PDB file of C-alpha atoms in Angstrom:
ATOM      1  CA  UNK G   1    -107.727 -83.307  15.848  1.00  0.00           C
ATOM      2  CA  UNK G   2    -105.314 -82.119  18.408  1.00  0.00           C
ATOM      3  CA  UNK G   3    -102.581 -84.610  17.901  1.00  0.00           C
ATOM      4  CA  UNK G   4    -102.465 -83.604  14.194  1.00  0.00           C
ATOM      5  CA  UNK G   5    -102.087 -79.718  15.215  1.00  0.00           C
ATOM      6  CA  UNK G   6     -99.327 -80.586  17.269  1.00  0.00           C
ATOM      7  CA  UNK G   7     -97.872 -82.780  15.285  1.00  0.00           C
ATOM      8  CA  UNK G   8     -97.825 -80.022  11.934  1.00  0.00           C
ATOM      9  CA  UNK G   9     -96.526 -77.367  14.515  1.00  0.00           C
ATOM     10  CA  UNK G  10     -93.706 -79.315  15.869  1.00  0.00           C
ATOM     11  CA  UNK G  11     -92.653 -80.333  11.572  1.00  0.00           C
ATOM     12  CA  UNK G  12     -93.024 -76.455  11.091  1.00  0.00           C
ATOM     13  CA  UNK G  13     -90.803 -75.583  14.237  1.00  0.00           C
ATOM     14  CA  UNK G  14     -88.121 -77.888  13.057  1.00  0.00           C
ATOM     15  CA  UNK G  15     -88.573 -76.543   9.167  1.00  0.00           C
ATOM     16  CA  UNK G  16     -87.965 -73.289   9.914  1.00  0.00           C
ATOM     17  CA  UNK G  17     -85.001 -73.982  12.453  1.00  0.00           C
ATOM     18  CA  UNK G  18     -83.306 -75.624   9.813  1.00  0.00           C
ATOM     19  CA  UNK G  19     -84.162 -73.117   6.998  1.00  0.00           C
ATOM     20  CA  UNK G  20     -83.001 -70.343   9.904  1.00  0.00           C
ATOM     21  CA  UNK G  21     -79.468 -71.872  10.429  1.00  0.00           C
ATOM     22  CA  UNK G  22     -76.508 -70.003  11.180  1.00  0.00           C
ATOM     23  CA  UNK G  23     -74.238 -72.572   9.533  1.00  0.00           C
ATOM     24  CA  UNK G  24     -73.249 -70.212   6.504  1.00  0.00           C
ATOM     25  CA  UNK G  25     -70.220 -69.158   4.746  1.00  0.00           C
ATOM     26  CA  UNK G  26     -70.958 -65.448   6.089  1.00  0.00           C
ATOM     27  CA  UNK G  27     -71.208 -66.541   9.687  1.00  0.00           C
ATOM     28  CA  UNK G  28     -67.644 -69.084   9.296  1.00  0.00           C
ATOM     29  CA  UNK G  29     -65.394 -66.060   8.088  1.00  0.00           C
ATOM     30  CA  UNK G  30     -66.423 -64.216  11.061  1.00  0.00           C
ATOM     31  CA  UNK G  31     -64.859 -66.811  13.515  1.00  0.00           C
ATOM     32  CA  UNK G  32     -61.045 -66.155  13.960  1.00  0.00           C
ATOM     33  CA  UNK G  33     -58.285 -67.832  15.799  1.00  0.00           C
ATOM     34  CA  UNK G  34     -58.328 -67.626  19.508  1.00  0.00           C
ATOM     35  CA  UNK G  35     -61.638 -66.244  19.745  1.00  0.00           C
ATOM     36  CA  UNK G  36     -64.049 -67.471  22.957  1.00  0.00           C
ATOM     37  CA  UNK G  37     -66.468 -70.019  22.602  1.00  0.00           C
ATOM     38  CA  UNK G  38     -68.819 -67.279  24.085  1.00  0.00           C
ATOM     39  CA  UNK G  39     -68.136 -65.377  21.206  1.00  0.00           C
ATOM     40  CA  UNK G  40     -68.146 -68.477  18.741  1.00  0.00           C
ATOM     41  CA  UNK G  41     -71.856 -68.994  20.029  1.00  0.00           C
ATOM     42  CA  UNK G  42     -73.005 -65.438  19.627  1.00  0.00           C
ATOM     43  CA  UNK G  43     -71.800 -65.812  15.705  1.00  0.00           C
ATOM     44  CA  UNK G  44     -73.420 -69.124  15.330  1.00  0.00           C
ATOM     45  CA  UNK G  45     -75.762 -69.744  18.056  1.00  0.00           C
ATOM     46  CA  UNK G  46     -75.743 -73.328  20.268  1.00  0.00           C
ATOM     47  CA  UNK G  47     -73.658 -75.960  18.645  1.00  0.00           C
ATOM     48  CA  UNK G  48     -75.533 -79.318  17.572  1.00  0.00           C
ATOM     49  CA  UNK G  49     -72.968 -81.318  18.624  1.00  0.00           C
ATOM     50  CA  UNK G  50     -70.030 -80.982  21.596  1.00  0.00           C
ATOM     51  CA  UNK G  51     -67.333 -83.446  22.345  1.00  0.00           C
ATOM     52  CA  UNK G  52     -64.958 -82.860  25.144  1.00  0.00           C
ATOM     53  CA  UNK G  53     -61.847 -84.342  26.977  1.00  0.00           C
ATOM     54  CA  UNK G  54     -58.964 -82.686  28.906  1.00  0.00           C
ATOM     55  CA  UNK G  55     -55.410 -83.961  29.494  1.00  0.00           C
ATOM     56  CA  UNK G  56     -54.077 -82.308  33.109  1.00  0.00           C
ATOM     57  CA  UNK G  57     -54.936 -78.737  32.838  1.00  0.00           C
ATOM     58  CA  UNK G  58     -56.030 -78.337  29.338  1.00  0.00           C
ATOM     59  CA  UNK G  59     -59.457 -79.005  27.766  1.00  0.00           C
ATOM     60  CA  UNK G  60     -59.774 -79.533  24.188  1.00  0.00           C
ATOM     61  CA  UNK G  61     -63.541 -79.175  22.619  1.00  0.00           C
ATOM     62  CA  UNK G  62     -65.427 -79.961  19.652  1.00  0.00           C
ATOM     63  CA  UNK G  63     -68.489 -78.213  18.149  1.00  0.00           C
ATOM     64  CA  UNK G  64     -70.423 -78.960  15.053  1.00  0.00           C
ATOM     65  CA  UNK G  65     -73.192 -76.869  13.698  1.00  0.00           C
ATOM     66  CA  UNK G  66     -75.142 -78.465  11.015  1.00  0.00           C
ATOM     67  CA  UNK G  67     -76.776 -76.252   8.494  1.00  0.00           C
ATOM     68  CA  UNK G  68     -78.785 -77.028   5.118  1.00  0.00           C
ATOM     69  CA  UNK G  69     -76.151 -76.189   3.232  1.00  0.00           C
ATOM     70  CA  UNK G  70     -73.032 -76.127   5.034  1.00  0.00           C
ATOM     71  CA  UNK G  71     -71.461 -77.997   8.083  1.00  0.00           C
ATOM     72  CA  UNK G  72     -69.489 -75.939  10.046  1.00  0.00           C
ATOM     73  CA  UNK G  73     -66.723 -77.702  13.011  1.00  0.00           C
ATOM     74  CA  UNK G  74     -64.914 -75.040  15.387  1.00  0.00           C
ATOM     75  CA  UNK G  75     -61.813 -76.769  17.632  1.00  0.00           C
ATOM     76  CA  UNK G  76     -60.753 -75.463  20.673  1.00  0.00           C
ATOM     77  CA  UNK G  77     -58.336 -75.889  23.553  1.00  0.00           C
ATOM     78  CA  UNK G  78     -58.926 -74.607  26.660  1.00  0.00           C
ATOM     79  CA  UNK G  79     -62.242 -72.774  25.414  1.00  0.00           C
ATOM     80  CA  UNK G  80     -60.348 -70.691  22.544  1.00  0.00           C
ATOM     81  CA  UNK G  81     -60.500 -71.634  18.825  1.00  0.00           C
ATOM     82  CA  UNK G  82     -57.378 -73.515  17.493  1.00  0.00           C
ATOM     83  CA  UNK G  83     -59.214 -74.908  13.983  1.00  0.00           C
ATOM     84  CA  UNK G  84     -61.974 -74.686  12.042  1.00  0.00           C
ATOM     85  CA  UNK G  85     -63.812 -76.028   8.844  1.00  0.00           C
ATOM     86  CA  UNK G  86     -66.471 -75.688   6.572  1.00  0.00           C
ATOM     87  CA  UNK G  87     -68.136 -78.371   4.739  1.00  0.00           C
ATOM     88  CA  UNK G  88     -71.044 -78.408   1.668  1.00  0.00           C
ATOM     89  CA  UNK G  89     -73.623 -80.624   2.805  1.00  0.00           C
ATOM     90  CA  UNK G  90     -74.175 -83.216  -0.477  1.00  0.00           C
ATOM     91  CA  UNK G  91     -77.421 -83.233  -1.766  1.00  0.00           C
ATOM     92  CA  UNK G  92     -79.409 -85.705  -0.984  1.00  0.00           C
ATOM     93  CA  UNK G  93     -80.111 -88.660  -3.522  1.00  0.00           C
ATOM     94  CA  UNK G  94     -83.038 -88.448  -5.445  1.00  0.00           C
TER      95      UNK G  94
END
């Protein structure tokens, strides 16, 4: 009996993570150019992805969030926001 209460908590947990995203179209506008990634974060929370590499002294970073709806990517170079995007997620096939 216990493996099947942890298993239905654990499907909750990640249920309402996902229906609890911060991926939104509310939540994008609010990021601006040359903002931290301190202050990306507090908008949008912990990225689901990050992909880094530096050349000499600068860094350049890459952070996805991954909503139910949206997909949101923030670029940055040495930890300040250079681009960003917005993506619908498709629907998924029936």
């Amino acid at each position: 009996m216990k493996p099947i209460i942890h298993y239905c908590s654990v499907v909750l947990m990640a249920v309402l993570l996902i229906a609890c995203s911060k991926a939104t179209q509310d939540n994008f506008d609010k990021v601006e150019a040359d903002m931290s990634r301190e202050e990306v974060h507090s908008i949008l929370g912990p990225p689901d992805e990050v992909n880094s590499t530096s050349f000499g002294k600068v860094s350049f970073t890459s952070e996805t969030w991954k909503g139910r709806k949206h997909t949101i990517s923030i670029q940055y170079a040495n930890d300040k926001v250079k681009m960003r995007n917005i993506s619908v997620n498709e629907k998924e096939a029936p």
